[in-house]
Structures are given as C-alpha cells and as structure tokens.
Coordinates of C-alpha atoms and ligand atoms in Angstrom, one line a residue:
M1 CA 28.5 -33.7 5.0
L2 CA 31.7 -33.7 2.3
L3 CA 30.4 -32.8 -1.2
F4 CA 32.9 -35.2 -3.2
T5 CA 30.8 -35.0 -6.9
P6 CA 32.7 -34.1 -9.8
G7 CA 30.4 -31.1 -10.2
P8 CA 29.1 -28.7 -8.3
T9 CA 31.9 -28.5 -6.4
P10 CA 32.3 -26.9 -2.9
V11 CA 32.3 -23.1 -3.3
P12 CA 35.0 -22.2 -0.5
E13 CA 34.1 -19.7 2.1
S14 CA 36.3 -17.2 1.1
V15 CA 34.7 -17.0 -2.3
R16 CA 31.1 -17.1 -1.6
V17 CA 31.6 -13.9 0.9
A18 CA 33.3 -12.0 -1.7
M19 CA 29.6 -12.7 -3.7
A20 CA 27.7 -11.7 -1.0
G21 CA 28.0 -7.7 -1.8
E22 CA 25.7 -5.6 -3.0
T23 CA 24.7 -6.2 -6.5
L24 CA 26.2 -4.3 -8.8
H25 CA 24.8 -2.9 -12.1
H26 CA 26.7 -4.7 -15.2
R27 CA 27.2 -1.0 -16.9
T28 CA 29.4 1.0 -14.5
P29 CA 33.2 1.8 -14.2
E30 CA 33.0 -0.2 -11.2
F31 CA 32.1 -3.7 -12.4
E32 CA 34.2 -3.4 -15.8
A33 CA 37.4 -2.9 -13.4
I34 CA 35.8 -5.9 -12.0
F35 CA 35.6 -7.5 -15.1
E36 CA 39.0 -6.0 -16.2
R37 CA 40.7 -7.8 -13.7
T38 CA 38.8 -11.4 -14.3
R39 CA 39.7 -11.1 -17.5
A40 CA 43.6 -10.7 -17.5
L41 CA 43.2 -13.6 -14.4
L42 CA 41.9 -15.7 -17.6
F43 CA 44.5 -15.0 -19.7
E44 CA 46.9 -16.1 -17.2
L45 CA 44.7 -19.6 -16.5
L46 CA 43.7 -20.4 -20.0
G47 CA 47.0 -19.1 -21.9
M48 CA 44.8 -18.6 -25.2
D49 CA 44.9 -15.2 -27.5
E50 CA 41.5 -14.2 -26.3
V51 CA 39.4 -15.2 -23.5
L52 CA 35.1 -14.8 -23.4
M53 CA 32.6 -14.9 -20.6
L54 CA 29.5 -15.8 -20.8
A55 CA 26.4 -16.1 -18.6
S56 CA 25.3 -19.8 -19.5
S57 CA 26.2 -23.1 -18.0
G58 CA 28.9 -24.9 -19.9
T59 CA 26.7 -26.5 -22.5
G60 CA 26.2 -22.5 -23.6
A61 CA 30.2 -22.5 -24.7
M62 CA 29.9 -26.0 -26.3
E63 CA 26.9 -24.4 -28.1
A64 CA 28.7 -21.4 -29.4
A65 CA 31.9 -22.9 -30.4
V66 CA 30.4 -25.8 -32.7
T67 CA 27.8 -22.9 -34.2
N68 CA 30.7 -20.2 -34.8
L69 CA 33.7 -22.4 -35.8
T70 CA 32.0 -25.0 -37.8
A71 CA 31.3 -24.2 -41.7
S72 CA 30.8 -27.4 -42.7
K73 CA 31.1 -30.2 -40.9
L74 CA 31.8 -31.3 -37.3
L75 CA 33.9 -34.4 -36.4
S76 CA 32.9 -34.8 -32.8
I77 CA 34.2 -37.2 -30.4
N78 CA 31.6 -39.5 -28.3
S79 CA 33.0 -41.7 -25.3
G80 CA 30.5 -40.2 -22.9
K81 CA 27.7 -37.9 -22.3
F82 CA 29.4 -34.9 -22.9
G83 CA 31.1 -35.8 -26.2
E84 CA 27.9 -37.0 -27.3
R85 CA 26.2 -33.5 -26.8
F86 CA 28.4 -31.8 -29.1
G87 CA 27.0 -34.0 -32.1
K88 CA 23.2 -33.2 -30.8
I89 CA 24.5 -29.5 -30.5
A90 CA 25.7 -29.8 -34.2
Q91 CA 22.2 -31.7 -35.4
A92 CA 20.5 -29.2 -33.8
H93 CA 21.9 -26.6 -35.8
G94 CA 21.9 -28.5 -39.1
I95 CA 25.3 -28.7 -39.3
A96 CA 27.0 -31.9 -40.7
N97 CA 28.5 -34.4 -38.1
V98 CA 30.1 -37.6 -37.8
E99 CA 31.3 -39.0 -34.9
I100 CA 33.5 -41.4 -33.6
K101 CA 31.7 -43.4 -31.1
H102 CA 33.4 -45.5 -28.0
E103 CA 32.1 -47.1 -24.5
W104 CA 32.2 -44.7 -22.0
D105 CA 35.4 -46.3 -20.5
T106 CA 37.6 -46.0 -23.7
P107 CA 39.5 -43.0 -25.6
A108 CA 39.4 -41.8 -29.2
T109 CA 42.7 -42.9 -30.7
V110 CA 44.7 -40.7 -33.4
E111 CA 44.1 -43.5 -35.6
E112 CA 40.6 -43.0 -36.2
V113 CA 40.7 -39.4 -36.0
Q114 CA 43.1 -39.7 -38.9
A115 CA 41.0 -42.0 -40.7
A116 CA 38.1 -39.8 -40.4
L117 CA 39.7 -37.2 -41.8
N118 CA 40.8 -39.1 -44.9
A119 CA 37.2 -40.0 -45.6
N120 CA 35.7 -36.6 -44.8
P121 CA 37.6 -33.6 -46.8
D122 CA 35.1 -31.7 -45.7
I123 CA 35.6 -31.8 -42.1
D124 CA 36.6 -28.1 -40.6
A125 CA 35.8 -28.4 -37.0
I126 CA 36.4 -31.2 -34.3
A127 CA 35.4 -31.3 -30.9
I128 CA 36.4 -33.3 -28.1
Q129 CA 36.7 -33.2 -24.2
I130 CA 39.8 -33.2 -22.5
C131 CA 38.4 -35.4 -19.7
E132 CA 34.9 -36.6 -20.5
S133 CA 33.0 -36.3 -17.4
A134 CA 30.9 -39.0 -17.8
G135 CA 33.3 -42.1 -17.0
G136 CA 36.1 -39.5 -15.8
L137 CA 38.8 -40.6 -18.9
R138 CA 41.0 -38.6 -20.6
H139 CA 41.1 -38.2 -24.3
N140 CA 44.8 -37.8 -25.3
V141 CA 44.0 -34.3 -26.7
E142 CA 47.7 -33.2 -27.2
A143 CA 48.2 -36.0 -29.8
I144 CA 44.6 -36.0 -31.5
A145 CA 45.2 -32.2 -31.7
A146 CA 48.6 -32.3 -33.4
T147 CA 47.2 -35.0 -35.5
V148 CA 44.5 -32.4 -37.2
K149 CA 46.7 -29.9 -37.6
A150 CA 49.4 -31.4 -39.7
H151 CA 46.8 -33.2 -42.0
N152 CA 45.1 -29.7 -42.3
P153 CA 45.7 -26.6 -40.3
S154 CA 42.5 -25.0 -40.7
I155 CA 40.3 -27.7 -39.0
M156 CA 39.5 -26.0 -35.4
V157 CA 40.2 -28.1 -32.7
I158 CA 37.6 -27.4 -29.9
A159 CA 38.4 -28.5 -26.5
D160 CA 35.9 -28.7 -23.5
G161 CA 37.9 -28.4 -20.9
I162 CA 35.4 -27.8 -18.5
T163 CA 36.5 -30.4 -16.1
A164 CA 40.9 -30.1 -17.1
V165 CA 40.5 -26.4 -17.3
G166 CA 42.0 -25.6 -13.5
V167 CA 43.3 -29.2 -13.1
E168 CA 46.3 -29.8 -15.0
K169 CA 48.5 -27.6 -17.1
I170 CA 46.7 -27.6 -20.9
D171 CA 48.9 -27.9 -23.8
I172 CA 46.8 -25.1 -25.8
T173 CA 49.5 -25.4 -29.0
N174 CA 47.2 -26.9 -31.6
I175 CA 43.7 -25.8 -29.6
D176 CA 41.4 -23.0 -31.2
C177 CA 38.9 -23.2 -28.8
L178 CA 39.2 -24.0 -25.1
I179 CA 35.9 -24.3 -23.3
S180 CA 35.5 -24.0 -19.0
G181 CA 32.8 -23.6 -16.9
S182 CA 32.0 -22.7 -13.5
Q183 CA 30.8 -25.1 -11.4
K184 CA 33.6 -27.7 -11.8
A185 CA 37.0 -27.1 -11.4
L186 CA 36.8 -23.4 -10.5
M187 CA 34.7 -24.3 -7.6
L188 CA 32.0 -21.2 -8.3
P189 CA 28.2 -21.5 -8.3
P190 CA 26.7 -22.8 -12.5
G191 CA 26.2 -20.0 -14.5
L192 CA 29.1 -18.9 -16.1
A193 CA 31.0 -20.6 -19.1
I194 CA 34.9 -19.3 -20.4
I195 CA 36.1 -20.0 -23.9
G196 CA 39.5 -19.2 -24.9
L197 CA 40.3 -18.6 -28.4
S198 CA 43.3 -18.7 -30.9
N199 CA 43.9 -16.0 -33.4
A200 CA 43.0 -18.4 -35.9
A201 CA 40.1 -18.9 -34.2
I202 CA 39.2 -14.9 -34.0
E203 CA 39.7 -15.0 -37.7
K204 CA 37.1 -17.7 -38.2
I205 CA 34.8 -16.5 -36.1
G206 CA 34.5 -13.3 -38.7
K207 CA 31.2 -11.4 -38.2
G208 CA 30.0 -14.5 -36.0
K209 CA 27.2 -16.7 -36.0
G210 CA 23.7 -16.5 -34.1
Y211 CA 22.5 -14.1 -32.0
Y212 CA 23.1 -14.2 -27.8
F213 CA 25.9 -16.7 -28.6
N214 CA 27.6 -14.7 -31.5
L215 CA 30.6 -14.7 -30.8
A216 CA 31.9 -11.7 -32.7
T217 CA 29.8 -9.5 -30.7
E218 CA 31.1 -10.7 -27.4
I219 CA 34.8 -10.2 -28.7
K220 CA 33.7 -6.7 -29.6
N221 CA 32.3 -6.0 -26.0
Q222 CA 34.5 -8.1 -23.8
R223 CA 37.8 -6.3 -25.2
K224 CA 36.2 -3.4 -24.3
N225 CA 35.5 -4.7 -20.5
T226 CA 31.8 -5.2 -20.4
T227 CA 29.5 -7.9 -22.3
A228 CA 27.2 -8.1 -25.1
W229 CA 24.2 -9.0 -22.7
T230 CA 23.9 -8.7 -18.9
A231 CA 26.8 -10.1 -17.3
A232 CA 26.7 -12.8 -14.5
T233 CA 28.0 -10.1 -11.9
T234 CA 28.1 -12.2 -9.0
I235 CA 29.6 -15.3 -10.7
T236 CA 32.3 -13.1 -12.2
I237 CA 33.2 -11.1 -8.3
G238 CA 33.5 -15.1 -7.6
L239 CA 35.8 -15.8 -10.2
E240 CA 38.4 -12.9 -9.5
S241 CA 38.1 -14.1 -6.1
I242 CA 39.1 -17.7 -6.4
L243 CA 41.7 -17.1 -9.3
N244 CA 43.0 -14.8 -6.7
R245 CA 42.5 -17.4 -3.8
I246 CA 44.8 -20.1 -5.8
K247 CA 47.3 -17.7 -6.4
D248 CA 47.8 -17.1 -2.7
E249 CA 47.7 -20.6 -1.7
G250 CA 50.7 -21.2 -4.3
G251 CA 49.7 -20.6 -7.8
L252 CA 48.6 -23.2 -10.5
E253 CA 51.4 -25.4 -10.8
K254 CA 51.2 -26.2 -6.8
L255 CA 47.2 -26.6 -7.5
Y256 CA 47.7 -28.9 -10.2
A257 CA 50.4 -31.2 -8.5
T258 CA 48.3 -31.4 -5.7
T259 CA 45.5 -32.3 -7.5
A260 CA 47.6 -35.0 -9.3
L261 CA 48.9 -36.5 -6.4
R262 CA 45.6 -36.6 -4.9
A263 CA 44.6 -38.3 -7.8
R264 CA 47.2 -41.0 -7.9
A265 CA 46.8 -41.4 -3.8
T266 CA 42.8 -41.9 -4.4
R267 CA 43.2 -44.4 -7.3
E268 CA 46.1 -46.7 -5.8
A269 CA 43.8 -46.9 -2.8
M270 CA 41.0 -47.9 -4.5
E271 CA 42.7 -50.3 -6.1
A272 CA 44.7 -52.1 -3.3
I273 CA 41.0 -52.8 -1.9
G274 CA 40.0 -54.5 -4.7
L275 CA 38.3 -51.6 -6.0
T276 CA 37.7 -51.6 -10.4
I277 CA 39.2 -48.3 -11.9
Y278 CA 36.5 -47.9 -14.7
P279 CA 38.3 -46.1 -17.8
K280 CA 40.8 -47.2 -19.5
S281 CA 42.8 -43.9 -19.5
P282 CA 41.9 -42.2 -16.1
A283 CA 41.3 -38.2 -16.0
D284 CA 43.0 -36.8 -12.9
S285 CA 39.5 -34.8 -12.2
M286 CA 38.3 -37.8 -10.6
T287 CA 38.3 -41.4 -10.2
T288 CA 36.2 -43.6 -11.2
I289 CA 34.8 -46.8 -10.0
G290 CA 33.5 -49.6 -11.5
D291 CA 31.5 -51.8 -9.6
H292 CA 27.9 -53.7 -9.8
E293 CA 27.3 -52.7 -6.3
A294 CA 28.3 -48.9 -6.8
K295 CA 24.7 -48.2 -6.0
K296 CA 24.8 -49.6 -2.5
I297 CA 28.3 -48.2 -2.0
R298 CA 27.2 -44.7 -2.7
S299 CA 24.1 -44.5 -0.7
L300 CA 26.1 -46.3 2.6
L301 CA 28.7 -43.5 1.6
Q302 CA 26.0 -41.0 2.4
K303 CA 24.1 -42.8 5.0
E304 CA 27.0 -43.4 7.4
F305 CA 30.1 -41.8 6.9
E306 CA 28.7 -38.4 5.3
V307 CA 30.3 -38.4 1.9
N308 CA 28.6 -37.8 -1.4
V309 CA 29.9 -39.1 -4.5
A310 CA 28.6 -38.9 -7.7
G311 CA 27.0 -42.1 -9.7
G312 CA 27.1 -42.9 -13.1
Q313 CA 24.1 -41.9 -16.2
D314 CA 22.6 -43.6 -18.4
H315 CA 23.2 -47.5 -19.0
I316 CA 26.1 -46.7 -16.2
K317 CA 23.8 -45.1 -13.8
D318 CA 23.8 -47.9 -11.0
T319 CA 27.8 -49.4 -11.7
I320 CA 30.5 -46.5 -11.3
F321 CA 30.9 -44.0 -9.0
R322 CA 32.6 -40.8 -9.2
I323 CA 35.3 -39.0 -6.4
N324 CA 35.9 -36.0 -7.3
H325 CA 39.4 -34.6 -7.4
M326 CA 39.3 -30.9 -8.9
G327 CA 39.9 -27.7 -6.7
L328 CA 41.1 -26.9 -3.2
I329 CA 40.3 -30.0 -1.5
S330 CA 42.1 -30.7 2.5
V331 CA 44.1 -33.7 2.2
Y332 CA 42.0 -34.7 5.6
E333 CA 38.6 -35.2 3.6
A334 CA 40.2 -36.9 0.4
A335 CA 41.4 -38.9 3.2
W336 CA 38.2 -39.7 5.0
V337 CA 36.6 -40.1 1.6
V338 CA 38.9 -43.6 0.9
N339 CA 38.8 -44.5 4.3
S340 CA 35.0 -44.5 4.0
V341 CA 34.8 -46.4 1.0
E342 CA 36.8 -49.3 2.6
L343 CA 34.4 -49.2 5.6
A344 CA 31.4 -49.3 3.0
L345 CA 33.4 -52.3 1.6
A346 CA 33.2 -54.3 5.4
S347 CA 29.9 -53.4 6.1
M348 CA 28.3 -54.7 3.1
G349 CA 30.5 -57.9 3.8
R350 CA 33.0 -57.6 1.0
R351 CA 36.2 -57.2 2.9
A352 CA 37.2 -57.2 6.4
F353 CA 38.4 -53.5 7.1
D354 CA 42.2 -53.2 8.1
G355 CA 42.7 -49.8 7.3
T356 CA 44.5 -50.3 3.9
A357 CA 42.7 -47.7 1.6
S358 CA 44.3 -44.9 4.8
R359 CA 47.1 -46.4 4.7
I360 CA 48.0 -46.6 0.6
F361 CA 46.6 -42.9 0.1
N362 CA 48.8 -41.8 3.2
T363 CA 51.5 -43.2 2.0
V364 CA 51.7 -42.4 -1.9
Y365 CA 50.3 -38.7 -1.1
F366 CA 53.0 -38.4 1.9
G367 CA 55.6 -40.4 -0.3
L368 CA 56.4 -42.2 3.1
Ligands
PLP1 C1 29.7 -30.2 -16.7 C2 30.4 -30.5 -18.1 C3 30.2 -29.7 -19.0 C4 28.4 -28.4 -19.1 O1 28.0 -29.1 -18.8 P1 26.6 -28.1 -18.1 O2 25.2 -28.7 -17.3 O3 26.3 -27.5 -18.9 O4 27.3 -27.2 -17.1 C5 30.4 -29.6 -20.3 N1 31.8 -30.6 -20.4 C6 31.9 -31.7 -19.2 C7 33.3 -32.7 -19.7 C8 31.4 -31.5 -18.0 O5 31.9 -31.8 -17.7

C-alpha cells in the first residue's frame, strides 16, 4: 500500500535503520553530541536565530508559542482545523483572542489582518498556518507578516510551518516563531516538535511561561545541548539521519524544487481529468481535490489500487481528498497515484479511461 496521506508520511528505510540502535541515555556525552549535530542541521533548515526541539506532537509547539509569546491578545487566522486550534489554545489558557475566520478553501487577506490590527490595538501576537493542512491551502504569510511588522514591529508573528518547513523555502524576514513537526515533511514518526525563534521572540519570552512548555527553560538547556525534560532521543537520531539524507540527495533547494514540480504536475493531471482543486490558493505540500464522491474515490484507491490518500475532517470529511507531496517521494509512486485516480473515475463510470492523468503528469514533470 502506498501511503500518500499528508501526515503521517512514510519513514525512509535508512532512517528506520538509524533509529534501530540501542536506547541511549539522554544525559550522556554520546547523546549530547547527536543533539548538537542535529541542532546545527536545524539552524540550516529553519534559518532562525534559535531552535528548540520539544518532545511532543506539533500541537505542543503551537501551545508553547501562544503561551510564551502572547501577553495581551492573540490574533489567529482560522481557515481550517489547525488555525482554529490556535484560538482554542488561547481560550484554554484564558488569553484574549480575536479570529479571522473563513471557509476552509479561502485564505486570509492582508486587508482583513490590517483591519483587525486597527480595531484591536492590544494585539501583541498573530498566529497563522503557512499551509493550512485541513484544506491544503497556502496563506500569503509573507505579505501578512510584512503588514503586521509595518503596523507594529513588536507584534510577534507565529507561523505554523508543520506542512511547509521541508516543502518550500520559507521567507523568515518577518517571522518570530516558526513551528515544525516530525511526522509530516520531515518523514519521521510522530513525537517531536521543533520551534525556531527570532532574537526578538527570545527577548519577549524572558523568563518564559508555564512549566513543561516553558521556552526559557528549554533555551537555557538546549544551548548546552541538552533538554529540560527527557529528550525524544530516538526521533532526534532519526532527525539527524533524515536531514543528512536530504543533503545526500542533493540538498534542500533540490527537495523544494522537486516537491513544487511534483505538486504542479499532480494538480494539472487532476484538472485534466475534470477534477477540481479545492483551495483557492493551493499549497505545494498536498493536492486537495473537492468532489462530492471523494469518499468513494478514496475507498476505490485503497481497495483496487493500493493507494492510501487522506479524506477531510469535520464538515468536509467526505467531500475532499488529499494527496501528499511532502518528503522524498519517488516519481514513479506519484505517477501511479494520479493514474489510479483516473482508473477510479473510470470504474465509477464518471469518465472513460484514456491515460490523460498519466500523460499530463509526465508531460509537466519531465518538461516534455
Ligand atoms: C499536523 C499539523 C499540526 C500538528 O498536529 P499534531 O497532531 O499535534 O502533530 C499542526 N499544524 C498543521 C498545519 C498540521 O498539519
């Protein structure tokens, strides 16, 4: 079965092997050396002034960012499940919150953000997804972050890049906190969250907030190549392995270029067989198709063609399906996925099979 869900993504065999060694104690020079090398690789990946690894799923990093970087009011962008989560985190901690809410296919605009900032002078942090994975849309984070900083440079910009870091080069010029996680573009098992911080963010964190997710405590420890609590040792070993593997396969720029090309080839192939791209501003991390028979298509893909793609959640649970592009994916696997979708449509009697999806995918991907 081909795992083509936008998280979890398949863990490459070389990484699984790297993680198969004996369990290391986390307070040893041996593990600290691994931690130090992994940290250096993360500085390259994120480009931020500081990086932290947290033993939690991605949501832990979202919570840490909100609690440590918001003092008066959070502006959160809700165009889907993950944007909604930022607001729920604020609520759970009694932090004042205003939200810009849209249908899950619609990104936020610069004008709306400007209006919210004008109406709420006490906003001191904004939280937004770079890619909102619920519908596979890309927010214009660069323009929104620039607008926020032009309005007031002390407002913290928190960018959830869990399905963007490792997919595309992120412009961090106006970002104070960049979040990543292990089980999406980084092709690892779940359980490790990553936070990149600007110097301004470090200053604002000060003594930090909370206990487990007190970022001041983590900064202090991680600068010494250790962690406040028990580190996710095995996944850290996997992280060093995958980041080196990406280097061996041509580096980040090549990964970004290949991912973008595969995403474009997939979108064009899907449109060529009459399917509709769901988000108004598609991200390159996944292709999301909006279709009233999405559930049936997914089920056929799984039963007949050994392809596992993701459905949606909540109100679009059965009306979208999402094809993953994150990670080191072989082109022959991606080509089989688009071909399978065409075969599924044929078996549903929607469209006679003529190989269009495959032809368009290959034409775009190989520049024929
Ligand atoms: C997966 C994901 C998360 C984190 O979810 P966890 O289940 O806590 O790892 C956060 N934001 C986005 C955009 C995601 O895709």
